[in-house]
Short mmCIF file of C-alpha atoms and ligand atoms in Angstrom, two decimals:
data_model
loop_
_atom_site.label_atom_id
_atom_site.label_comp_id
_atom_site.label_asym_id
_atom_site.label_seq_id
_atom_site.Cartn_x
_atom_site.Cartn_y
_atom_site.Cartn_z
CA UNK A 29 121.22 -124.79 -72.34
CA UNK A 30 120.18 -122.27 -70.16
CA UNK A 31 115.90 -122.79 -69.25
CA UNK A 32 114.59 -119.59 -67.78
CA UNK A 33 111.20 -117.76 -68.84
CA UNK A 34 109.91 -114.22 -68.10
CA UNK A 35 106.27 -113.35 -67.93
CA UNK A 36 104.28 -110.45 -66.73
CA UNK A 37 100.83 -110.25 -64.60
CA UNK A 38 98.28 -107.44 -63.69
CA UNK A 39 96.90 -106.20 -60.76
CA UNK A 40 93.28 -106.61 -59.66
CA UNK A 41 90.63 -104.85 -57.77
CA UNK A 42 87.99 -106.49 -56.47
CA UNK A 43 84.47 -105.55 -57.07
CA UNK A 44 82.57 -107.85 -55.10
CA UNK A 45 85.23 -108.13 -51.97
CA UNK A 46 86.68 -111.29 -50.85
CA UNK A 47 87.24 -111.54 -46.89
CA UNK A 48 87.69 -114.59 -45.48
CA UNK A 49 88.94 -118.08 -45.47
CA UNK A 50 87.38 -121.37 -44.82
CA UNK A 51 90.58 -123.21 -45.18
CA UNK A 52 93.69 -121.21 -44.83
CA UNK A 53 96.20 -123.32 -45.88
CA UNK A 54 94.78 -124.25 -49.25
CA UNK A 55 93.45 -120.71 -49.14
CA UNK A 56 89.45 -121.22 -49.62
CA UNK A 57 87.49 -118.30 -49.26
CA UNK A 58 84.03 -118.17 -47.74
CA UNK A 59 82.35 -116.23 -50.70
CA UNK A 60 83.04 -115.97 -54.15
CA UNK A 61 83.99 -112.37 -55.24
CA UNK A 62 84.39 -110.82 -58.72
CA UNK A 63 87.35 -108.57 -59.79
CA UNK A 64 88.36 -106.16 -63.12
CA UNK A 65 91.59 -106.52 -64.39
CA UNK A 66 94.13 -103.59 -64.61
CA UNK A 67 95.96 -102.84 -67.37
CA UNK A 68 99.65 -104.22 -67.44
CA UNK A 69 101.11 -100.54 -69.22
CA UNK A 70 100.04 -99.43 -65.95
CA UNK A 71 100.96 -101.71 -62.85
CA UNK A 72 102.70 -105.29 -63.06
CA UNK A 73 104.81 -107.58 -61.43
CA UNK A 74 107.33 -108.82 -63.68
CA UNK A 75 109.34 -112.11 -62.40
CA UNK A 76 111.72 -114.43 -64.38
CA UNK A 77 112.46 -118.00 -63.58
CA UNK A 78 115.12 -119.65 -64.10
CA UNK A 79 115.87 -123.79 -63.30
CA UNK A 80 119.57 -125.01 -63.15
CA UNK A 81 120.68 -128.08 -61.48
CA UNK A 82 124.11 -126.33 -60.47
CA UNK A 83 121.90 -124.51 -58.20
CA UNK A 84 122.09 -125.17 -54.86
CA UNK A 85 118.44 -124.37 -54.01
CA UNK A 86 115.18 -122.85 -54.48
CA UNK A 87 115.83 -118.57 -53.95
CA UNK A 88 113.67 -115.59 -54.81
CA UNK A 89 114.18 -111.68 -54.86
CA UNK A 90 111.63 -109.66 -54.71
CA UNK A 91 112.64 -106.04 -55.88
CA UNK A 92 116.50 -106.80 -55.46
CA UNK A 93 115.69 -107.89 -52.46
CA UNK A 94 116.00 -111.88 -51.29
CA UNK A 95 112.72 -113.02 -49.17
CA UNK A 96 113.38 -116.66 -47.80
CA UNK A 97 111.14 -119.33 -49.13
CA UNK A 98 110.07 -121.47 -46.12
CA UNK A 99 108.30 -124.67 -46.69
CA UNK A 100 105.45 -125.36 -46.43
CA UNK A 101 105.03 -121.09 -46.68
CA UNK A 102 103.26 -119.65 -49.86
CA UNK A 103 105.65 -119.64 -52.12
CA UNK A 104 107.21 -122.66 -51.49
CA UNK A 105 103.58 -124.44 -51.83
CA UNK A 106 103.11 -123.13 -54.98
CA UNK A 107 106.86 -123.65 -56.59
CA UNK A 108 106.13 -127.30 -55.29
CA UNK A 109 102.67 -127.59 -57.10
CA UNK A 110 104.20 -126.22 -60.77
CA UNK A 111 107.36 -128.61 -60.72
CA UNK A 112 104.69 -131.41 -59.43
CA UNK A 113 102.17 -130.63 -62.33
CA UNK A 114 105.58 -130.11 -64.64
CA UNK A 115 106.78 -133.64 -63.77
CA UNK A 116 103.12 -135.11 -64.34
CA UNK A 117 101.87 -132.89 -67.43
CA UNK A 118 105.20 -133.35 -69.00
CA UNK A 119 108.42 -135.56 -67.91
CA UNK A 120 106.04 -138.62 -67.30
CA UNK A 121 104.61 -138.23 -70.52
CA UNK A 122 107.43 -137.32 -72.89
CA UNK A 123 111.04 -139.41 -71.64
CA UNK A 124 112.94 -136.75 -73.95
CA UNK A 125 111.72 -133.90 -71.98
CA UNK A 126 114.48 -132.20 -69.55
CA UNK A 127 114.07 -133.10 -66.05
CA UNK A 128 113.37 -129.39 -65.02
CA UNK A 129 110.95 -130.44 -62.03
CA UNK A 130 114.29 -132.04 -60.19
CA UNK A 131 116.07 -128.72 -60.84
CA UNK A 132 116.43 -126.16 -57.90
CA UNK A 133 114.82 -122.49 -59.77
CA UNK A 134 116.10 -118.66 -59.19
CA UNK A 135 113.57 -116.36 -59.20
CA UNK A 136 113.36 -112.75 -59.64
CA UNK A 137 110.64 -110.65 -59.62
CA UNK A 138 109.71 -106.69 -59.66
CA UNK A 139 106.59 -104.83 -58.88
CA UNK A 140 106.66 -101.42 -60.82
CA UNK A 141 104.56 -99.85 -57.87
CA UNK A 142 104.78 -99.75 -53.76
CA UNK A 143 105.27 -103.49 -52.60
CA UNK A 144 102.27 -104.50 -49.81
CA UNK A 145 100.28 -100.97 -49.36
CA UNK A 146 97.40 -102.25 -50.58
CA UNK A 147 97.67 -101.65 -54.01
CA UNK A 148 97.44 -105.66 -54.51
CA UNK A 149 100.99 -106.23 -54.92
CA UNK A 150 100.44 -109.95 -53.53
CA UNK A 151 97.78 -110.62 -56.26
CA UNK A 152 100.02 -109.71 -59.15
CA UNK A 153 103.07 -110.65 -57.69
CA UNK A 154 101.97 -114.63 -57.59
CA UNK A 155 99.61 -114.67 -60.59
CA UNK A 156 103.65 -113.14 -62.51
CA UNK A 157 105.46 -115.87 -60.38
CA UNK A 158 103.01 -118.83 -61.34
CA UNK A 159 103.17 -117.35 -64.89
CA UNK A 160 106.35 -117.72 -65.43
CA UNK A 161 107.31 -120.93 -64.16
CA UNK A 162 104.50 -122.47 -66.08
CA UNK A 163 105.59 -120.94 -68.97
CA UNK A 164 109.45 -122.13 -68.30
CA UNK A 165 107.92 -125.59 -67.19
CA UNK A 166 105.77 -125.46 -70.50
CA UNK A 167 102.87 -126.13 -68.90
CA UNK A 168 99.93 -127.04 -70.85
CA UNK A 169 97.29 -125.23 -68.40
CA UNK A 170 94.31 -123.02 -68.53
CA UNK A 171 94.40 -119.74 -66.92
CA UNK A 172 91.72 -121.67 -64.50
CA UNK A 173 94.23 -124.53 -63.56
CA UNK A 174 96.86 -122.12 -63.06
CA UNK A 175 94.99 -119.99 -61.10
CA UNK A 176 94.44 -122.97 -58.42
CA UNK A 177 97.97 -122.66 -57.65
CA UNK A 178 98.03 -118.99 -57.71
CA UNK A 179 95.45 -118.92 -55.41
CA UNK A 180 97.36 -120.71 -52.50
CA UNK A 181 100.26 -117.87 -52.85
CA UNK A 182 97.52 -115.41 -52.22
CA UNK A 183 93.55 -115.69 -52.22
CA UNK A 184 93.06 -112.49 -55.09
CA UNK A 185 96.07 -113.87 -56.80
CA UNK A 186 94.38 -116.43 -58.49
CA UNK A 187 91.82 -113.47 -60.31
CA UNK A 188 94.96 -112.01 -61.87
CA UNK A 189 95.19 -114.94 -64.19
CA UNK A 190 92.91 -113.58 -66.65
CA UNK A 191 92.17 -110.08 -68.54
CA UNK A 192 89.03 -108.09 -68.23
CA UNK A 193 86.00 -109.45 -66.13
CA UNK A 194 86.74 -112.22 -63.77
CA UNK A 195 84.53 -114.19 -60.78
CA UNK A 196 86.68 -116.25 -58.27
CA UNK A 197 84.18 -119.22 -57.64
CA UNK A 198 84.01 -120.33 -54.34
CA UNK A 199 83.83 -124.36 -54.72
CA UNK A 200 82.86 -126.59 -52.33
CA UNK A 201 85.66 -129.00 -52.48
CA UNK A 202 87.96 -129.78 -49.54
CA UNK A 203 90.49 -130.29 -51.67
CA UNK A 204 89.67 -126.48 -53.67
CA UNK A 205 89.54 -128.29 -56.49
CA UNK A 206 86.82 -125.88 -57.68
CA UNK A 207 88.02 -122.97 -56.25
CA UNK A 208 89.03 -121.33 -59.07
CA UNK A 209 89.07 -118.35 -61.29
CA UNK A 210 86.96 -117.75 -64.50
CA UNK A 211 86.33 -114.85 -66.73
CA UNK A 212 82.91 -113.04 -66.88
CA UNK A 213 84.03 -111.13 -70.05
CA UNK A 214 87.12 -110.20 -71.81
CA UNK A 215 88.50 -107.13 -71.95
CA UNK A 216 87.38 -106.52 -75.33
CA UNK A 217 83.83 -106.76 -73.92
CA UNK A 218 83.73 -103.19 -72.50
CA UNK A 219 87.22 -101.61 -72.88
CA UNK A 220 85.52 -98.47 -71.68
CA UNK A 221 86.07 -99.53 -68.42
CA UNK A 222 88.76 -97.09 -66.55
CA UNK A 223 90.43 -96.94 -63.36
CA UNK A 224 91.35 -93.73 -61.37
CA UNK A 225 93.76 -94.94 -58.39
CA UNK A 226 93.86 -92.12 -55.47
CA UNK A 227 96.85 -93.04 -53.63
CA UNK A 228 96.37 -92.30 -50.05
CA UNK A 229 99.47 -93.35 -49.03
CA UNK A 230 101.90 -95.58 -49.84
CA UNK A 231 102.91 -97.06 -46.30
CA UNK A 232 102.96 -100.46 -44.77
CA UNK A 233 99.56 -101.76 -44.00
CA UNK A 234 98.90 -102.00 -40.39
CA UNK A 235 96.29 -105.04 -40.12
CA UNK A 236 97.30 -107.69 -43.23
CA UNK A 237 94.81 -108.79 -45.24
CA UNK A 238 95.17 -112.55 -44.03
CA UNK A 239 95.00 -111.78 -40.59
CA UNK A 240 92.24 -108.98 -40.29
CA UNK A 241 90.01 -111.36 -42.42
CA UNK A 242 90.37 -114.41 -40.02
CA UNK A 243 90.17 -112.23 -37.26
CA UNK A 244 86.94 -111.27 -39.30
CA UNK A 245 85.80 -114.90 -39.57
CA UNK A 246 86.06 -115.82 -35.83
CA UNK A 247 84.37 -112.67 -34.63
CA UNK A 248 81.73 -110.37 -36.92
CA UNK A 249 78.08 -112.05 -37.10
CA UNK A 250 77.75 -109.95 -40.05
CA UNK A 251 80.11 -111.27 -41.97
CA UNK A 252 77.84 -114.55 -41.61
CA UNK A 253 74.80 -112.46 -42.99
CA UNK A 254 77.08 -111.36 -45.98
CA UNK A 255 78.01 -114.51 -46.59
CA UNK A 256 74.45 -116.05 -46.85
CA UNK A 257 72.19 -113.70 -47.98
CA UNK A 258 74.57 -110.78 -49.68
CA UNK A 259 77.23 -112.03 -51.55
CA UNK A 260 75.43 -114.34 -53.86
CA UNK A 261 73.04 -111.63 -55.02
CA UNK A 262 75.81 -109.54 -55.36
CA UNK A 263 77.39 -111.70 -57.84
CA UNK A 264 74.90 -112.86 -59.77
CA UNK A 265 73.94 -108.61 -60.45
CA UNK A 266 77.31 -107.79 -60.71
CA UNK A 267 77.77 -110.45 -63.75
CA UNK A 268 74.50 -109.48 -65.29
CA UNK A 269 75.80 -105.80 -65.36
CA UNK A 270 78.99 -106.46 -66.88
CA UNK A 271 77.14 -108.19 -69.74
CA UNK A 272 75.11 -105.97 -70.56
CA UNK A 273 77.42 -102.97 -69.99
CA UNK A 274 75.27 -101.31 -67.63
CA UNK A 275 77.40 -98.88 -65.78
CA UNK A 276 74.73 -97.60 -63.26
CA UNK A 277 74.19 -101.14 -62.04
CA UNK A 278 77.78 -102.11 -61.79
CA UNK A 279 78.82 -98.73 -59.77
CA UNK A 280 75.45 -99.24 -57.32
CA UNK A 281 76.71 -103.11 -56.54
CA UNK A 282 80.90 -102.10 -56.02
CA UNK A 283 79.61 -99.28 -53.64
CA UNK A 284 77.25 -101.10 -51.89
CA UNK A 285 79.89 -104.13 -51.83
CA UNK A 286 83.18 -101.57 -50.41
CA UNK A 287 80.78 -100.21 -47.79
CA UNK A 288 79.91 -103.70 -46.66
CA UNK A 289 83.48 -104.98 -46.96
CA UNK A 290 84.46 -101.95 -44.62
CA UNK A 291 81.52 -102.58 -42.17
CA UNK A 292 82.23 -106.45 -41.79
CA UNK A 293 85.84 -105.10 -40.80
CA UNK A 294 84.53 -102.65 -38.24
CA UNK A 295 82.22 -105.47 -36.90
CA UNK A 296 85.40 -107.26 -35.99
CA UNK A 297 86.69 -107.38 -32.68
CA UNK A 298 88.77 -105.53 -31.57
CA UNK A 299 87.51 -103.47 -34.72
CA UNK A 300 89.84 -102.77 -38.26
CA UNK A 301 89.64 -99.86 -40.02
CA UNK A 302 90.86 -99.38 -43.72
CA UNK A 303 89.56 -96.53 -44.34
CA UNK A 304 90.67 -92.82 -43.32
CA UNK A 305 89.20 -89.07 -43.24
CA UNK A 306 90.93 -89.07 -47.05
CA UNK A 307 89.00 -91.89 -48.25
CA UNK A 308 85.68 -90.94 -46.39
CA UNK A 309 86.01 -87.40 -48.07
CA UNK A 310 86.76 -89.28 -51.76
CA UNK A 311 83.38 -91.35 -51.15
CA UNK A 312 81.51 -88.31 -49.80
CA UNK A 313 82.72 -86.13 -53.69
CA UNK A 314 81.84 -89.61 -55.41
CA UNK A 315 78.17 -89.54 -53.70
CA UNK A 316 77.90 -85.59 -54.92
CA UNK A 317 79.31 -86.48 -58.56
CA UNK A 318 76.62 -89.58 -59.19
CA UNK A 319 73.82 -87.22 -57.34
CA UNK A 320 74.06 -84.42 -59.87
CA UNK A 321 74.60 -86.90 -62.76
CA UNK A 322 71.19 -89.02 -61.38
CA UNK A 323 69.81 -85.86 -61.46
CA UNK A 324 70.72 -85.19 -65.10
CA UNK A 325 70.49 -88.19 -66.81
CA UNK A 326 69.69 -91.28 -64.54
CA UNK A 327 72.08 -92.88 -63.58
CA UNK A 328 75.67 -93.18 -61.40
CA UNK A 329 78.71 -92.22 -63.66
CA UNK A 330 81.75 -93.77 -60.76
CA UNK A 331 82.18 -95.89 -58.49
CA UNK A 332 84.60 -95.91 -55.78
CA UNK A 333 86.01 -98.96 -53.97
CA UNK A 334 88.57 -99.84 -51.09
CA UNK A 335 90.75 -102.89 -50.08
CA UNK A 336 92.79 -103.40 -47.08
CA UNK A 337 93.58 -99.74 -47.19
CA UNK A 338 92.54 -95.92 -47.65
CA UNK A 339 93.44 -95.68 -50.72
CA UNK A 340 90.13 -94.89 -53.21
CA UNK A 341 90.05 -96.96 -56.26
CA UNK A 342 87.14 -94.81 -58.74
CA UNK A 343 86.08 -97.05 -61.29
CA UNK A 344 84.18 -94.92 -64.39
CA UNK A 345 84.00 -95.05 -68.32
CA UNK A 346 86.64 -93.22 -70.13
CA UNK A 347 84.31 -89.90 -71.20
CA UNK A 348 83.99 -89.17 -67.58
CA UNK A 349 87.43 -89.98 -66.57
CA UNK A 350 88.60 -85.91 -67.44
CA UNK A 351 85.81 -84.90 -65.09
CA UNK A 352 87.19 -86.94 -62.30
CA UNK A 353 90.30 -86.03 -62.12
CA UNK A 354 89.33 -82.20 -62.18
CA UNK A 355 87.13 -83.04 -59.47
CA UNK A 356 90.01 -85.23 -56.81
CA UNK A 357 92.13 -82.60 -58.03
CA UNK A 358 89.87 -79.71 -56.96
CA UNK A 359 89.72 -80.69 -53.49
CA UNK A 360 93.35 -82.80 -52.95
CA UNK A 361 96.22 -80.73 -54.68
CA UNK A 362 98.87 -82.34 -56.21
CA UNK A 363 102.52 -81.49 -55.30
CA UNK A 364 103.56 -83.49 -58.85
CA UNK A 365 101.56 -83.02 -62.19
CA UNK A 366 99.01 -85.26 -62.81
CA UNK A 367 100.50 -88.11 -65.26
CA UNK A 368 98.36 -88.29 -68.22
CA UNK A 369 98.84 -91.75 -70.13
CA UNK A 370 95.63 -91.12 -72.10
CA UNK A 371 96.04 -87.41 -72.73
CA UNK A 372 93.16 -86.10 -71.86
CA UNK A 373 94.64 -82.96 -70.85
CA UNK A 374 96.17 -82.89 -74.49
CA UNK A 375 99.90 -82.12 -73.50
CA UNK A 376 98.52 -79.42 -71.03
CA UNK A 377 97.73 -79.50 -67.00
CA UNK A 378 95.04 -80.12 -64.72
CA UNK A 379 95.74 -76.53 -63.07
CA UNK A 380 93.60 -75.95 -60.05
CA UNK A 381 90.30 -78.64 -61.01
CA UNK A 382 86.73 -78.15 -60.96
CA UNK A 383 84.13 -79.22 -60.09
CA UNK A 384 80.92 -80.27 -62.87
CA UNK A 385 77.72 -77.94 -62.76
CA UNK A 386 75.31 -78.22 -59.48
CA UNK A 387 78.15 -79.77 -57.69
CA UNK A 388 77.45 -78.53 -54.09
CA UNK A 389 81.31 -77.79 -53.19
CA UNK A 390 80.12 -77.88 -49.38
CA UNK A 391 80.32 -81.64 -49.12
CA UNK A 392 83.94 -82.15 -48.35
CA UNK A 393 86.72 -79.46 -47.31
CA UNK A 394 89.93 -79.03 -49.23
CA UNK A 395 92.48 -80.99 -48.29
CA UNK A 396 96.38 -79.83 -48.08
CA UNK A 397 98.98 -81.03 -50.31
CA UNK A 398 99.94 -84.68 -50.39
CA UNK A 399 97.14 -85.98 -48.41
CA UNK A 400 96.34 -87.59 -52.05
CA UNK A 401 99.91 -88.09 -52.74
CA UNK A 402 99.10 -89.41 -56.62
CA UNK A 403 96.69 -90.39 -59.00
CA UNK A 404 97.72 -93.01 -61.25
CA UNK A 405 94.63 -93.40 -64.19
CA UNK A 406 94.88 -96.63 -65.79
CA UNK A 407 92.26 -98.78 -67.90
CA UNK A 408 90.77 -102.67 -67.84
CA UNK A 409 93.74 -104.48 -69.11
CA UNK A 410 94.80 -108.13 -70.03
CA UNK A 411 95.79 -111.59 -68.45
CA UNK A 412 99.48 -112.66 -67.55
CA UNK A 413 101.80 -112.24 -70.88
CA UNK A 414 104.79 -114.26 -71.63
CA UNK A 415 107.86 -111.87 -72.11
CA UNK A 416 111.51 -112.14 -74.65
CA UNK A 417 114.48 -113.18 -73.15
CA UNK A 418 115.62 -109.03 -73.46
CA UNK A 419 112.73 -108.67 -70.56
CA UNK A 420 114.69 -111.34 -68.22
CA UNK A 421 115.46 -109.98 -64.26
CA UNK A 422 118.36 -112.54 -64.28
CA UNK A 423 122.32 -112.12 -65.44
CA UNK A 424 123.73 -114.61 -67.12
CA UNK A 425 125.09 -115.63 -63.57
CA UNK A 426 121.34 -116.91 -62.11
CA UNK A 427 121.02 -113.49 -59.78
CA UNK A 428 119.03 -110.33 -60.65
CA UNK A 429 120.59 -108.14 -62.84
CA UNK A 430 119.78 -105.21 -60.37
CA UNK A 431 122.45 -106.76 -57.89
CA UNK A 432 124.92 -107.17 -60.49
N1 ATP B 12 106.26 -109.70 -57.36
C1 ATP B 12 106.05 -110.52 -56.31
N2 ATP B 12 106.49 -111.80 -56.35
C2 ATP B 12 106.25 -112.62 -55.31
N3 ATP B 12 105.62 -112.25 -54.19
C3 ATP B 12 105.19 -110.98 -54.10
C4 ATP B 12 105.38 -110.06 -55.16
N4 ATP B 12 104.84 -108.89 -54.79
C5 ATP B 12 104.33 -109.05 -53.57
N5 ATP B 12 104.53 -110.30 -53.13
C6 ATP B 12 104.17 -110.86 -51.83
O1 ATP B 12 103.02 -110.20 -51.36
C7 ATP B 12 103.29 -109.55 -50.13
C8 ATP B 12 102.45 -108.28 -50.01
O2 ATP B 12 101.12 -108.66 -49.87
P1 ATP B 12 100.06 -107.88 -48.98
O3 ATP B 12 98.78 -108.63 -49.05
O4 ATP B 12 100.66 -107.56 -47.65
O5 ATP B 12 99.95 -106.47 -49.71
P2 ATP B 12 99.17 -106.04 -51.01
O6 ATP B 12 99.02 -107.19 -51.93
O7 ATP B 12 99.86 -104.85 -51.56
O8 ATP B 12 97.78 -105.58 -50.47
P3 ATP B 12 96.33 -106.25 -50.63
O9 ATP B 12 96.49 -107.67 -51.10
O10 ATP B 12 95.72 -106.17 -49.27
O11 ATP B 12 95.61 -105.40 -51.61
C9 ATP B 12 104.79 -109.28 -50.17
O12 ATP B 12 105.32 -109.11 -48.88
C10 ATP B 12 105.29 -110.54 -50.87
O13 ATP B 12 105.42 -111.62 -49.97
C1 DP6 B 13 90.36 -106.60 -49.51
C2 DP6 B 13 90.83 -107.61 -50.55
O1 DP6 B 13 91.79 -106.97 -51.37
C3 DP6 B 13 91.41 -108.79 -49.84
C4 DP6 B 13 92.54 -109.48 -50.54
O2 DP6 B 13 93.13 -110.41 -49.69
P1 DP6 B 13 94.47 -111.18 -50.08
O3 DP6 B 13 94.28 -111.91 -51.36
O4 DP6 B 13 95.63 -110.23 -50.03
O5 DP6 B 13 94.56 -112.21 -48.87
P2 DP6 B 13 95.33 -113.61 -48.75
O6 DP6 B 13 94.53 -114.63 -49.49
O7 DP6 B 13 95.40 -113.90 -47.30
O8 DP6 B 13 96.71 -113.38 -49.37
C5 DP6 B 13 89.59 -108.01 -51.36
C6 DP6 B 13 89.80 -108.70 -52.70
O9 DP6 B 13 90.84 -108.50 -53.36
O10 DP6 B 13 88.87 -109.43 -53.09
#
């Protein structure tokens, strides 16, 4: 009997920013932050599990690659939580069931996109590994259980364990109990909702999310403020604008929340900064884009937002998505054609990009080739699925296939 399961997970991107722990083993933040998912066509992580007792211990790959698991490190804390809730949930329960929790597990994951540069890699990459050991373990969890656990692999992790809208609630337990993720809305809500990623570049991080936000914590005053008095405005508008599908009010609040993420890292000491002349020129075309369409109709049509990183992340509905693109395109040529999952280009190419009527062109200079090395366009998706057996990372032999 061989006992393996394969699931998938999704990437998030934060709308209202967490930064900031108040425990940091168990991995409680000091706000509560809100997230859309991505779709899974797009980016995922994709990890199988498998639980033998001829193994001879717990092992992991990540992209071919084996990363030690080091107890009482973050994945070995949450392995050890899913075979403890396995043996509670299930083997004390039911006698008959297979002693799985006793059994060493092989685990093999793959992110289809650049591992750690900022593109959330950690966030999908635990909410796929907590996935599919509760699906091998047959857990009978919510997505808000499971997301507990995949919260104390990685704080935005536990976000990833739904589709569409979802708030990370802060809690107020020691024991983060409560500290857990919920959705806002499904997907179905407002599919509408797209994603344009600008990928900046595709390095190594320097400053890590977990240590520039504790370094955040023990030195910025204004990150006290934010806590207080921002945050929970923040997320109370941001929740009220996703249900009623108001686009103006969502983009104002992600700005306004980026640029406040950004300054709170600045404020540290000695200061981090995420952002680069790239990104500052993407924000300064976004500004230009929603002044022109303010002027027209209203009301913002984007948003842009940034996490650990320079890379832009311009949230918009899909009639304005074409625009966009013309517009990043305009100003940051692209060495490789623009992918076009949706089509909107119908078969043909961007060419040289545009820019939308009264756009004043002055605002940001033309950049050279590669300094946006890629655009990937992608959509809100759904939470974690469960995958065949044909979708498994592992040989019949317990290692990745990509090794064999
Ligand atoms: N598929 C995966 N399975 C298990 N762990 C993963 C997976 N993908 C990434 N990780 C873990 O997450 C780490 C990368 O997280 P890190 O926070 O540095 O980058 P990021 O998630 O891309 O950026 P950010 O969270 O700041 O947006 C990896 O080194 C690895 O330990
Ligand atoms: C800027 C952020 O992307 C920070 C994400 O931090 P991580 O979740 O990567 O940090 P750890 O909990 O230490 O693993 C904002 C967000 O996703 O809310």
């Amino acid at each position: 009997m061989v006992y393996q399961a394969t699931a998938s997970a999704p990437v998030n991107i934060a709308c209202i920013k967490y930064w900031g722990k108040r425990d940091t083993k168990l991995i409680l933040p000091t706000n509560s932050s809100l997230s859309v998912t991505l779709s899974q066509d797009h980016l995922r992580s994709t990890t199988t599990s498998r639980a033998d007792p001829s193994f001879s211990k717990d092992r992991l790959w990540l992209n071919g690659k084996e990363e030690e698991i080091v107890a009482p490190g973050r994945l070995a804390t949450c392995i050890a939580e899913l075979k403890k809730l396995r043996k509670e949930l299930v083997e004390d329960k039911d006698a008959s069931a297979p002693k799985l929790s006793t059994f060493p597990v092989h685990i093999a994951s793959f992110n289809n996109f650049p591992t750690a540069a900022g593109l959330a890699s950690s966030a999908s990459g635990f909410a796929a590994l907590v996935s599919s050991l509760a699906a091998l373990y047959a857990l009978p969890c919510s997505p808000s259980t499971l997301s507990l656990i995949a919260r104390q692999g990685s704080g935005s992790a536990c976000r990833s364990l739904f589709g569409g809208y979802v708030a990370w609630e802060q809690g107020v337990l020691d024991d983060g109990s409560d500290s857990l993720a919920v959705e806002v809305a499904p997907r179905s809500h407002w599919p509408e909702m797209h994603a344009l990623i600008c990928v900046v570049s595709d390095d190594k991080k320097g400053t890590s999310s977990t240590s520039g936000m504790q370094r955040t914590v023990q030195t910025s005053e204004l990150l006290q403020h934010r806590i207080k008095h921002v945050v929970p405005k923040r997320m109370k508008e941001i929740e009220a604008a996703i249900k009623a599908k108001d686009f103006d009010a969502f983009a104002k609040v992600t700005m306004a929340d980026s640029n406040q993420f950004h300054a709170v890292a600045l404020d540290t000491e000695p200061p981090i900064f995420y952002m680069n002349d790239v990104s500052r020129s993407i924000i300064a075309l976004i500004v230009e884009y929603n002044r022109v369409a303010i002027e027209k109709t209203g009301k913002r049509k984007a948003a842009y937002t940034y996490d650990a990183g320079p890379n832009a992340v311009i949230y918009t509905l899909q009639e304005n998505v074409k625009e966009i693109v013309e517009l990043i395109v305009k100003y940051f040529p692209q060495k490789d054609g623009f992918k076009d999952p949706f089509q909107l280009f119908a078969g043909g190419s961007v060419g040289e990009g545009r820019v939308v009527e009264g756009f004043n062109e002055a605002v940001a200079k033309k950049f050279e080739v590669g300094a946006v090395k890629g655009l990937i366009h992608t959509n809100v998706g759904d939470g974690p699925r469960v995958l065949g057996a044909e979708e498994a990372l592992l040989g019949p032999d317990g290692l990745p296939k990509s090794l064999a």
